[in-house]
Amino acid sequence: MKRLIVVSNRVTPGDESNASAGGLAVAMLAALKKRGGLWFGWNGEICQSRDTDPEVMKTGNLTFATIPLPEQDIELYYNGYANRSLWPLFHYRTDLTLFDHRFFESYLRVNSLFTAKLAPLLKEDNLIWVHDYHLIPMGQYLRDAGITQPMGFFLHTPFPAMEILLTLPNHEYIVKSLCAYDLVGFQSASDLRAFHDYIVHEAGGEILEDGVVRAFGRTLIARVFAISIDTKTIAQQSVRAAHTKAIDRLTESLDERVLVIGVDRLDYSKGLAQRFRAFERLLENYPENRNKVVFLQIAPPSRTDVPEYTDIRHELETLAGNINGHFAEFDWMPIRYLNKGYTMQRLAGFYRASRVGLVTPLRDGMNLVAKEFVAAQNPTDPGVLVLSRFAGAAQELGEALIVNPFDVDDLSDAMQRAITMPLEERRERWGAMMETLTKNDISTWRDNFLTELERAPATLEGG
Ligand code: F6P
């Protein structure tokens, strides 16, 4: 088996307790734990000099090689181009997207630094797998450095519709850089469609059979690989968690009330303000829920140096305060709003104790919380998933209650339907979703991508 080299901006060296790290870090740790390999990326630290060698740490069959970044680049590349240009744009928030040529220069500088530090660690028989929007140019940089090993890229976010992407000043550079990889993976069919659209209508390229794409003088494969979770482990964790003191305390505190849960990084793409308003609407339109339902929203702060994240945090504090101030009773608080993260095991217990899971992003590549919520349910008395049609997960979990998260009335009606759904219907819907997640778990996702990547040189030669 070829040695796997994973590259991502964020690396989580064995720290599963950091739930605020988000989908990529959690998924890659699960994917790598079983197969082993090298994981290269930023260690979250600041450095003075760009000459620092990677710090190498080994645990079992997994090696972490991490580098710090200069403070100026953290500001311009991570807080800037990655999280104020690409992130809002890829999530269809052109109103929040900021362009600054210094952001882009720093983005290229960091991609070239990653390349320079990774290249000496590579061996002949490696498979290279680069992740996410922070590192799109790296493929071309590695090629320029003479790296000929098969190279794949996976985009964890949505790929925006062409008309949205065209507003990015460097759109051509970004898509051309994607085409330097042998294999490019997207979360869902709509992302792949958007990519094809750009290739054909903007780049004048071609879409051939078997996922083969020709553009910018390159031939590559572009396909959908829906990322998933370690379904079995999460199901087991939820059973274990159910017998812990924390879950006893949660259940006691509910005093027989129904629990509705949301778990999201504190990000404007997650639709939290609309969700809070929909919960308020639920209490207004269906008053039988007053003093009978508790909404637990866990939202660990994220990217706190980016101003748009401070804005959304203030907005949510105001909303939660207003709703609680209006509806609370001396013995009931409608919204429990927590700005902290929990371990997966604890979250699995919370999910299992909940009747309803709210996953209502305005736009999301996949959203693994949707999958985790399903995996953690009690098969004999499962909860109901309310899922945004704009999360990649909706393309697989069609048995959830699918909602338009922009429509607060639709959302509050779905909440009511979920709270009152008969057991038999809950079981049927959950059973179908669990079957999907058992078939497509994190190992299937990893193996499908890597099998295709190993085959890519032969496929492309024949193509
Ligand atoms: O693809 C987006 C992503 O990398 C996710 O995997 C994760 O949810 C989130 O962003 C983490 O963001 P950051 O590394 O900026 O904290």
XYZ file of C-alpha atoms and ligand atoms in Angstrom:
479
model
C 0.000 0.000 0.000
C 1.329 3.426 -0.951
C 2.083 5.874 1.849
C -0.576 8.554 2.179
C 0.420 12.207 2.544
C -2.420 14.457 3.685
C -2.026 18.227 3.546
C -4.457 20.666 5.138
C -4.280 24.089 6.687
C -5.482 22.836 10.037
C -4.044 19.727 11.647
C -5.403 18.130 14.827
C -2.658 16.058 16.402
C -4.813 13.577 18.268
C -7.026 16.190 19.892
C -10.522 14.837 19.480
C -11.840 16.946 22.323
C -11.621 20.058 20.192
C -15.087 19.956 18.687
C -14.711 23.541 17.445
C -12.064 22.361 14.959
C -14.861 21.534 12.555
C -15.516 18.885 9.949
C -12.220 18.595 8.103
C -10.007 18.033 11.132
C -12.384 15.550 12.762
C -12.935 13.603 9.531
C -9.260 13.475 8.573
C -8.257 12.226 11.985
C -10.820 9.432 11.712
C -9.726 8.648 8.132
C -6.012 8.631 8.918
C -6.164 6.753 12.210
C -7.032 3.523 10.445
C -4.802 3.838 7.381
C -1.818 5.752 8.803
C 0.401 8.160 6.875
C 1.784 11.658 7.161
C -0.377 14.701 7.932
C 1.203 18.033 7.068
C -0.111 21.494 7.901
C -0.111 24.587 10.086
C 0.276 24.028 13.825
C -1.683 27.170 14.717
C 1.503 28.888 16.003
C 3.149 32.146 14.973
C 6.795 32.296 13.863
C 9.272 35.087 13.157
C 11.196 33.377 10.357
C 9.946 31.449 7.327
C 12.945 29.132 7.652
C 11.531 27.038 10.479
C 11.690 23.295 9.794
C 8.556 21.198 10.247
C 8.048 19.820 13.725
C 7.567 16.065 13.432
C 5.530 13.990 15.879
C 4.731 10.289 15.594
C 1.806 8.435 17.144
C 1.469 4.816 16.001
C 1.273 4.623 12.228
C 0.512 8.335 11.938
C 3.130 11.091 11.617
C 2.288 14.778 12.026
C 4.596 17.333 10.407
C 3.558 20.885 11.203
C 4.904 24.368 10.625
C 4.143 27.737 12.207
C 3.226 30.750 10.048
C 4.418 34.363 10.135
C 1.936 36.646 11.933
C 1.434 38.780 8.843
C 0.424 35.720 6.798
C -1.993 34.493 9.453
C -3.692 37.866 9.120
C -3.592 38.131 5.325
C -3.792 34.477 4.236
C -5.914 32.777 6.933
C -8.040 35.647 8.262
C -7.825 37.390 4.879
C -7.930 35.452 1.605
C -9.111 32.151 3.087
C -11.747 33.464 5.455
C -12.758 36.896 4.116
C -12.517 36.177 0.369
C -12.916 32.479 -0.452
C -15.036 31.317 2.497
C -17.870 33.873 2.134
C -17.757 33.600 -1.661
C -17.897 29.787 -1.678
C -20.862 30.067 0.705
C -22.693 32.476 -1.618
C -22.180 35.498 0.654
C -20.949 37.973 -1.935
C -22.182 40.692 0.443
C -19.497 39.669 2.967
C -16.713 38.950 0.493
C -13.673 41.210 0.673
C -10.976 41.417 -2.010
C -7.547 42.822 -1.301
C -4.476 42.100 -3.422
C -2.372 41.721 -0.244
C -4.665 38.820 0.788
C -4.039 37.062 -2.511
C -0.258 37.625 -2.426
C -0.110 36.147 1.056
C -2.262 33.184 -0.058
C 0.285 32.397 -2.763
C 3.191 32.966 -0.349
C 1.788 30.458 2.151
C 1.027 27.891 -0.561
C 4.599 28.198 -1.767
C 5.902 27.900 1.817
C 3.832 24.737 2.378
C 5.247 23.334 -0.869
C 8.858 24.132 0.046
C 8.501 22.527 3.482
C 6.602 19.462 2.304
C 8.625 18.585 -0.833
C 11.724 17.267 1.018
C 9.506 14.881 3.022
C 8.036 13.206 -0.071
C 9.072 9.787 -1.391
C 8.647 8.066 -4.757
C 5.733 5.824 -3.746
C 3.583 8.492 -2.012
C 0.001 9.427 -2.731
C -0.551 13.125 -2.090
C -3.949 14.381 -0.950
C -4.398 18.137 -0.465
C -7.486 19.475 1.332
C -9.660 22.502 1.075
C -9.841 26.042 -0.193
C -6.778 27.256 1.736
C -4.423 25.215 -0.444
C -5.812 25.180 -3.989
C -2.578 26.475 -5.651
C -0.397 23.883 -3.950
C -0.886 21.252 -6.658
C 0.662 23.464 -9.329
C 3.458 24.504 -6.976
C 4.275 20.855 -6.243
C 4.316 20.089 -9.971
C 6.633 23.056 -10.537
C 8.901 21.603 -7.857
C 9.170 18.410 -9.931
C 6.736 16.261 -7.926
C 5.235 13.626 -10.229
C 3.385 11.422 -7.731
C -0.423 11.142 -8.084
C -1.955 14.214 -6.514
C -5.535 14.629 -5.387
C -7.530 17.518 -3.978
C -10.747 17.499 -1.983
C -12.904 20.582 -1.477
C -14.753 20.458 1.850
C -16.847 23.557 1.117
C -19.409 24.070 -1.633
C -18.066 24.975 -5.075
C -20.043 28.092 -6.017
C -22.214 28.566 -9.081
C -20.287 30.107 -11.969
C -21.977 33.513 -11.714
C -20.874 33.761 -8.087
C -17.330 32.561 -8.790
C -16.903 35.121 -11.551
C -17.050 37.894 -8.946
C -13.713 36.645 -7.551
C -10.938 38.699 -9.213
C -8.617 35.661 -9.439
C -11.244 33.109 -10.431
C -9.305 31.878 -13.443
C -6.132 31.335 -11.433
C -8.079 29.382 -8.807
C -9.815 27.049 -11.278
C -6.674 26.604 -13.369
C -4.806 25.633 -10.179
C -7.480 23.040 -9.409
C -6.837 21.551 -12.826
C -3.186 20.849 -11.892
C -4.331 17.929 -9.693
C -4.966 14.453 -11.128
C -8.172 14.030 -9.146
C -10.463 16.697 -7.711
C -13.214 15.625 -5.321
C -16.375 17.544 -4.465
C -18.928 16.986 -1.716
C -22.035 16.802 -3.866
C -23.423 16.608 -7.381
C -24.356 20.291 -7.351
C -20.736 21.278 -6.615
C -19.481 19.115 -9.464
C -22.139 20.616 -11.748
C -20.968 24.124 -10.868
C -17.361 23.142 -11.613
C -18.339 21.614 -14.967
C -20.276 24.733 -15.776
C -17.210 26.912 -15.276
C -14.985 24.526 -17.230
C -17.305 24.483 -20.239
C -18.706 28.006 -20.290
C -15.858 30.080 -18.909
C -12.687 28.063 -19.531
C -13.728 26.610 -22.888
C -12.801 23.121 -21.626
C -14.473 19.736 -22.141
C -16.198 17.153 -19.984
C -15.446 13.633 -21.218
C -16.516 10.178 -20.007
C -15.676 8.703 -16.583
C -15.320 12.049 -14.867
C -12.471 13.157 -17.121
C -12.153 16.912 -17.630
C -9.924 18.732 -20.111
C -9.109 22.381 -19.535
C -6.176 24.788 -19.406
C -4.032 22.237 -21.272
C -4.504 19.657 -18.486
C -6.507 16.478 -18.148
C -7.881 15.503 -14.751
C -10.686 13.570 -13.112
C -13.406 15.398 -11.172
C -15.927 13.419 -9.136
C -18.233 13.469 -6.131
C -17.037 11.839 -2.902
C -19.507 12.647 -0.121
C -17.506 12.870 3.104
C -18.862 10.927 6.042
C -18.316 9.942 9.664
C -17.118 6.959 11.650
C -20.720 5.784 11.952
C -20.105 2.714 14.091
C -17.868 4.483 16.586
C -20.313 7.365 17.055
C -23.195 4.929 17.561
C -21.140 3.138 20.231
C -20.109 6.406 21.859
C -23.727 7.488 22.141
C -24.649 4.240 23.915
C -21.751 4.700 26.343
C -22.561 8.374 26.885
C -26.174 7.545 27.751
C -24.920 6.022 31.012
C -22.821 8.967 32.126
C -23.491 11.473 34.912
C -23.517 14.371 32.447
C -26.433 12.899 30.504
C -28.266 12.111 33.766
C -27.843 15.750 34.737
C -29.069 16.931 31.361
C -32.142 14.674 31.542
C -32.907 15.803 35.084
C -32.588 19.452 34.111
C -35.100 18.945 31.287
C -37.718 17.675 33.716
C -39.530 15.667 30.986
C -39.378 18.511 28.467
C -38.523 17.769 24.837
C -34.946 18.591 23.815
C -34.205 20.215 20.463
C -30.489 20.503 19.653
C -28.196 22.403 17.290
C -24.394 22.086 17.203
C -22.446 24.367 14.886
C -19.246 26.356 14.720
C -20.268 29.971 15.294
C -20.324 30.870 11.604
C -22.689 33.054 9.550
C -23.069 30.230 7.016
C -24.851 28.048 9.580
C -28.155 29.929 9.513
C -28.247 30.359 13.284
C -30.084 33.690 13.320
C -32.856 32.248 11.108
C -32.958 29.169 13.358
C -33.369 31.279 16.505
C -36.151 33.264 14.834
C -37.846 30.057 13.739
C -37.766 28.769 17.307
C -39.336 32.019 18.453
C -42.010 31.574 15.751
C -42.619 28.035 16.998
C -43.360 29.357 20.484
C -45.640 32.014 19.019
C -47.537 29.827 16.533
C -47.633 26.622 18.555
C -47.990 27.866 22.166
C -48.449 24.297 23.456
C -44.628 24.082 23.263
C -44.135 26.805 25.870
C -42.554 25.369 28.983
C -42.505 21.975 27.212
C -39.554 22.351 24.832
C -35.915 23.332 25.405
C -33.664 24.372 22.537
C -29.981 23.682 23.261
C -27.704 25.496 20.833
C -24.014 24.693 21.148
C -21.909 27.157 19.123
C -18.173 27.208 19.823
C -16.594 30.469 18.619
C -14.580 30.217 15.427
C -12.239 32.561 13.464
C -12.627 35.152 16.195
C -10.214 37.623 14.549
C -12.492 38.003 11.534
C -14.958 40.908 12.086
C -17.942 39.165 10.428
C -17.706 36.472 13.110
C -17.877 39.071 15.883
C -20.975 40.531 14.200
C -22.822 37.214 14.026
C -21.884 36.503 17.638
C -23.445 39.791 18.777
C -26.531 39.194 16.674
C -27.086 35.769 18.227
C -26.533 37.035 21.761
C -29.158 39.692 21.196
C -31.623 37.241 19.656
C -31.197 34.608 22.378
C -31.498 37.286 25.070
C -34.661 38.739 23.530
C -36.359 35.378 23.015
C -35.517 34.165 26.513
C -36.499 37.514 28.027
C -39.853 37.340 26.285
C -40.820 33.693 26.851
C -38.874 32.412 29.871
C -40.618 31.433 33.093
C -39.046 31.284 36.536
C -38.577 27.526 36.004
C -37.981 27.358 32.218
C -35.418 28.896 29.863
C -36.453 28.283 26.220
C -32.971 28.639 24.677
C -29.793 27.354 26.266
C -27.120 29.050 24.199
C -23.550 27.872 24.838
C -20.356 29.253 23.274
C -18.195 26.233 23.960
C -17.232 22.907 22.407
C -17.645 19.356 23.732
C -15.956 16.039 23.034
C -17.550 13.790 20.419
C -18.551 11.325 23.122
C -20.399 14.026 25.096
C -22.063 15.357 21.945
C -23.134 11.848 20.962
C -24.896 11.610 24.340
C -26.587 14.989 23.817
C -27.782 13.934 20.351
C -29.239 10.715 21.696
C -31.087 12.587 24.417
C -32.661 14.935 21.835
C -35.982 14.534 20.063
C -35.016 16.917 17.271
C -31.678 17.830 15.620
C -31.557 21.141 13.765
C -29.001 21.333 10.942
C -30.098 24.357 8.966
C -27.119 26.036 7.271
C -27.745 28.590 4.530
C -24.989 26.825 2.580
C -22.710 23.971 3.639
C -20.340 21.612 1.832
C -21.603 18.530 3.694
C -22.293 19.144 7.410
C -21.159 16.190 9.457
C -23.311 17.129 12.459
C -26.315 15.947 10.428
C -24.690 12.536 10.056
C -23.469 12.391 13.657
C -26.954 13.193 14.947
C -28.414 10.274 12.997
C -25.650 7.839 14.019
C -26.133 8.684 17.707
C -29.878 7.942 17.880
C -31.522 5.198 19.874
C -32.914 2.778 17.225
C -36.032 2.063 19.281
C -36.859 5.725 19.905
C -34.958 7.838 17.368
C -35.053 11.614 17.110
C -35.879 13.558 13.953
C -33.367 15.415 11.800
C -34.464 18.780 10.376
C -32.036 19.431 7.539
C -31.395 22.349 5.214
C -31.685 21.595 1.526
C -28.517 23.678 1.107
C -26.312 21.308 3.101
C -24.500 18.669 1.038
C -25.859 16.084 3.486
C -29.403 16.674 2.157
C -28.405 15.005 -1.116
C -27.864 11.756 0.815
C -30.241 12.068 3.768
C -33.486 12.708 1.932
C -35.507 11.045 4.721
C -34.788 13.966 7.053
C -37.337 16.779 7.181
C -35.839 18.908 4.421
C -36.316 22.654 4.866
C -35.510 25.975 3.258
C -33.544 27.672 6.063
C -34.280 31.157 4.696
C -38.001 30.588 5.273
C -38.570 31.036 8.997
C -42.195 29.836 8.771
C -41.199 26.669 6.922
C -38.548 26.066 9.541
C -40.843 26.538 12.524
C -43.488 24.277 10.926
C -40.833 21.596 10.407
C -39.806 21.920 14.061
C -43.419 21.367 15.102
C -43.742 18.392 12.771
C -40.530 16.899 14.179
C -41.599 17.401 17.803
C -44.954 15.694 17.193
C -43.845 12.990 14.733
C -45.226 9.510 15.592
C -42.713 6.851 16.647
C -43.299 4.651 13.604
C -42.495 7.453 11.163
C -39.447 8.430 13.174
C -38.162 4.859 13.030
C -38.752 4.548 9.308
C -36.954 7.763 8.455
C -34.080 7.061 10.819
C -33.662 3.476 9.551
C -33.258 4.618 5.960
C -30.718 7.308 6.886
C -28.755 4.941 9.106
C -28.529 2.450 6.264
C -26.974 5.142 4.065
C -24.470 6.076 6.768
C -23.538 2.468 7.417
C -22.758 1.993 3.737
C -20.951 5.292 3.262
C -18.846 5.909 6.332
C -15.526 7.699 6.619
C -13.520 4.633 5.560
C -15.588 4.176 2.403
C -15.090 7.856 1.564
C -11.314 7.643 2.080
C -10.959 4.345 0.212
C -13.079 5.482 -2.740
C -11.003 8.621 -3.142
C -7.663 6.863 -2.797
C -8.569 4.007 -5.144
C -9.521 6.550 -7.774
C -6.353 8.554 -7.119
C -4.123 5.487 -7.527
C -5.888 4.643 -10.772
C -5.800 8.233 -12.049
C -2.527 8.110 -14.005
C -3.722 5.051 -15.975
C -7.215 6.490 -16.518
C -5.767 9.781 -17.721
C -3.289 8.116 -20.033
C -6.081 6.130 -21.665
C -8.343 9.224 -21.801
O -14.166 23.158 4.866
C -14.335 24.018 5.864
C -13.620 23.727 7.128
O -12.259 23.485 6.948
C -14.285 22.601 7.819
O -13.717 21.432 7.681
C -14.397 23.035 9.226
O -15.723 22.942 9.547
C -13.999 24.455 9.251
O -13.755 24.830 7.945
C -12.876 24.776 10.167
O -12.440 26.058 9.992
P -11.122 26.616 10.633
O -10.024 25.660 10.311
O -10.954 27.950 10.010
O -11.382 26.684 12.093
